[in-house]
CSV table of C-alpha atoms in Angstrom, one decimal:
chain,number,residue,atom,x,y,z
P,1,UNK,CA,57.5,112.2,5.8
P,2,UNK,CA,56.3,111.0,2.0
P,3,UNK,CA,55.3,108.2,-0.2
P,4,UNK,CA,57.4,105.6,-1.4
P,5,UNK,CA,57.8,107.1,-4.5
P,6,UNK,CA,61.2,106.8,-6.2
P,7,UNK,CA,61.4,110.5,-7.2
P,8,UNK,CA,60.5,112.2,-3.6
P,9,UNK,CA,63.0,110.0,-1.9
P,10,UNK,CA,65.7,111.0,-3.9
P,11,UNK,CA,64.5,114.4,-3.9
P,12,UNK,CA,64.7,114.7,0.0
P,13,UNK,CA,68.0,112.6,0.3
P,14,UNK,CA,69.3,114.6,-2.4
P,15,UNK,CA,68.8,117.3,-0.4
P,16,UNK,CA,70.1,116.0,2.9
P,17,UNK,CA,66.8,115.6,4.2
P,18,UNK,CA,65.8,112.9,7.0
P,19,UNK,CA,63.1,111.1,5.7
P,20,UNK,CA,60.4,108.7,6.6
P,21,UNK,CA,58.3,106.8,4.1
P,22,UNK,CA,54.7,105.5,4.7
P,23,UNK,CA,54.2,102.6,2.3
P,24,UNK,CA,50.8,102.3,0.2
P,25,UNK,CA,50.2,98.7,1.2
P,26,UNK,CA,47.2,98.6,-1.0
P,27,UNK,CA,48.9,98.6,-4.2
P,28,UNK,CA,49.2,95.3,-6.4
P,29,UNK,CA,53.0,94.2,-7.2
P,30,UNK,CA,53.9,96.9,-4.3
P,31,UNK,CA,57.2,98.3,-5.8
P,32,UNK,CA,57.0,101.1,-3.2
P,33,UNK,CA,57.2,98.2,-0.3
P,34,UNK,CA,60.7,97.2,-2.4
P,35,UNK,CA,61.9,100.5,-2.7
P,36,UNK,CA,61.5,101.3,1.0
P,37,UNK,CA,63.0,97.9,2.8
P,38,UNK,CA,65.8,98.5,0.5
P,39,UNK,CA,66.1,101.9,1.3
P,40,UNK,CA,66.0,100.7,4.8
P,41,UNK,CA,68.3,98.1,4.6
P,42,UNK,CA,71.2,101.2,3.6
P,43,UNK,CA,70.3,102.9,6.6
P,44,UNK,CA,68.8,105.9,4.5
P,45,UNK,CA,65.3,105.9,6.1
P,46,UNK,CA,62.7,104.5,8.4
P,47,UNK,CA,59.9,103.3,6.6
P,48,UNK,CA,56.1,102.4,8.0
P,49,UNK,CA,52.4,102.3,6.6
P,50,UNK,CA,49.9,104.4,7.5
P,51,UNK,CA,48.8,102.0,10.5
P,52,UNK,CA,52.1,102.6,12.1
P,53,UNK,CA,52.9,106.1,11.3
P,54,UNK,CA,52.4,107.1,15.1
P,55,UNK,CA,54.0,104.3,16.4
P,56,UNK,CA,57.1,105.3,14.0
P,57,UNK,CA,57.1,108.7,14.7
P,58,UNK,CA,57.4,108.5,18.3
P,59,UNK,CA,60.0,105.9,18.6
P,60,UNK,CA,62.5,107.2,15.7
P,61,UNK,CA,66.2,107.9,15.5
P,62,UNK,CA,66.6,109.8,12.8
P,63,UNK,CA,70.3,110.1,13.8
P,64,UNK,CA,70.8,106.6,13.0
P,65,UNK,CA,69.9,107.0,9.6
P,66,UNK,CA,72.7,108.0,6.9
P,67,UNK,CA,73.2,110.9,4.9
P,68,UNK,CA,72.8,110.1,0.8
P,69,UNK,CA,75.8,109.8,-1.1
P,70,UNK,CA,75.7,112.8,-4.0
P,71,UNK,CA,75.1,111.6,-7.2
P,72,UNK,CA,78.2,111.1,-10.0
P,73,UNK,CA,77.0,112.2,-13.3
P,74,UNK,CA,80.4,111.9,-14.8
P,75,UNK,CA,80.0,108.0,-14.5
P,76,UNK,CA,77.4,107.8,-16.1
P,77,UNK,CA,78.7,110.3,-18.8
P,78,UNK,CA,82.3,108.5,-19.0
P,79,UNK,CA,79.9,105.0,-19.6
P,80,UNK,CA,78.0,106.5,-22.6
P,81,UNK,CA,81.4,107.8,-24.2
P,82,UNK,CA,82.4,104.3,-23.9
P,83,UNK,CA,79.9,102.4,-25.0
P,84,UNK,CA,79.3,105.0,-28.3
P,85,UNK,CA,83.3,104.9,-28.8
P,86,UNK,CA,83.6,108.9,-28.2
């Protein structure tokens, strides 16, 4: 269970970690509330607020949810050689 924050959900699905993530739904321009129905919508977690953390909890599936693809720094290396012309 975290926050919606960009760096401790990739941190846990990084690390092949089930995850649940309780939105702050008292923030302005609630990014974290983007992140997490997104998130969501890839089958990577179950998301809730803190009014429906119990609720969430005891009806989840966490085998429904999908392991994280690992992440492809050579890409993103083989882009920048590109665009510099290396």
């Amino acid at each position: 269970v975290s926050f919606v924050g960009a760096g401790s959900c990739l941190e846990a699905l990084e690390n092949g970690k089930p995850l649940i993530v309780v939105i702050n739904d008292k923030l302005m321009d609630n990014h974290q509330l983007e992140l997490a129905k997104q998130l969501h919508r890839d089958g990577r977690v179950l998301y809730c607020d803190c009014s429906t953390l119990v609720e969430t909890l005891q009806s989840m599936d966490l085998s429904a949810l999908k392991p994280f693809p690992p992440g492809q720094p050579e890409k993103f290396a083989s882009f920048l050689d590109k665009v510099f012309g290396l």
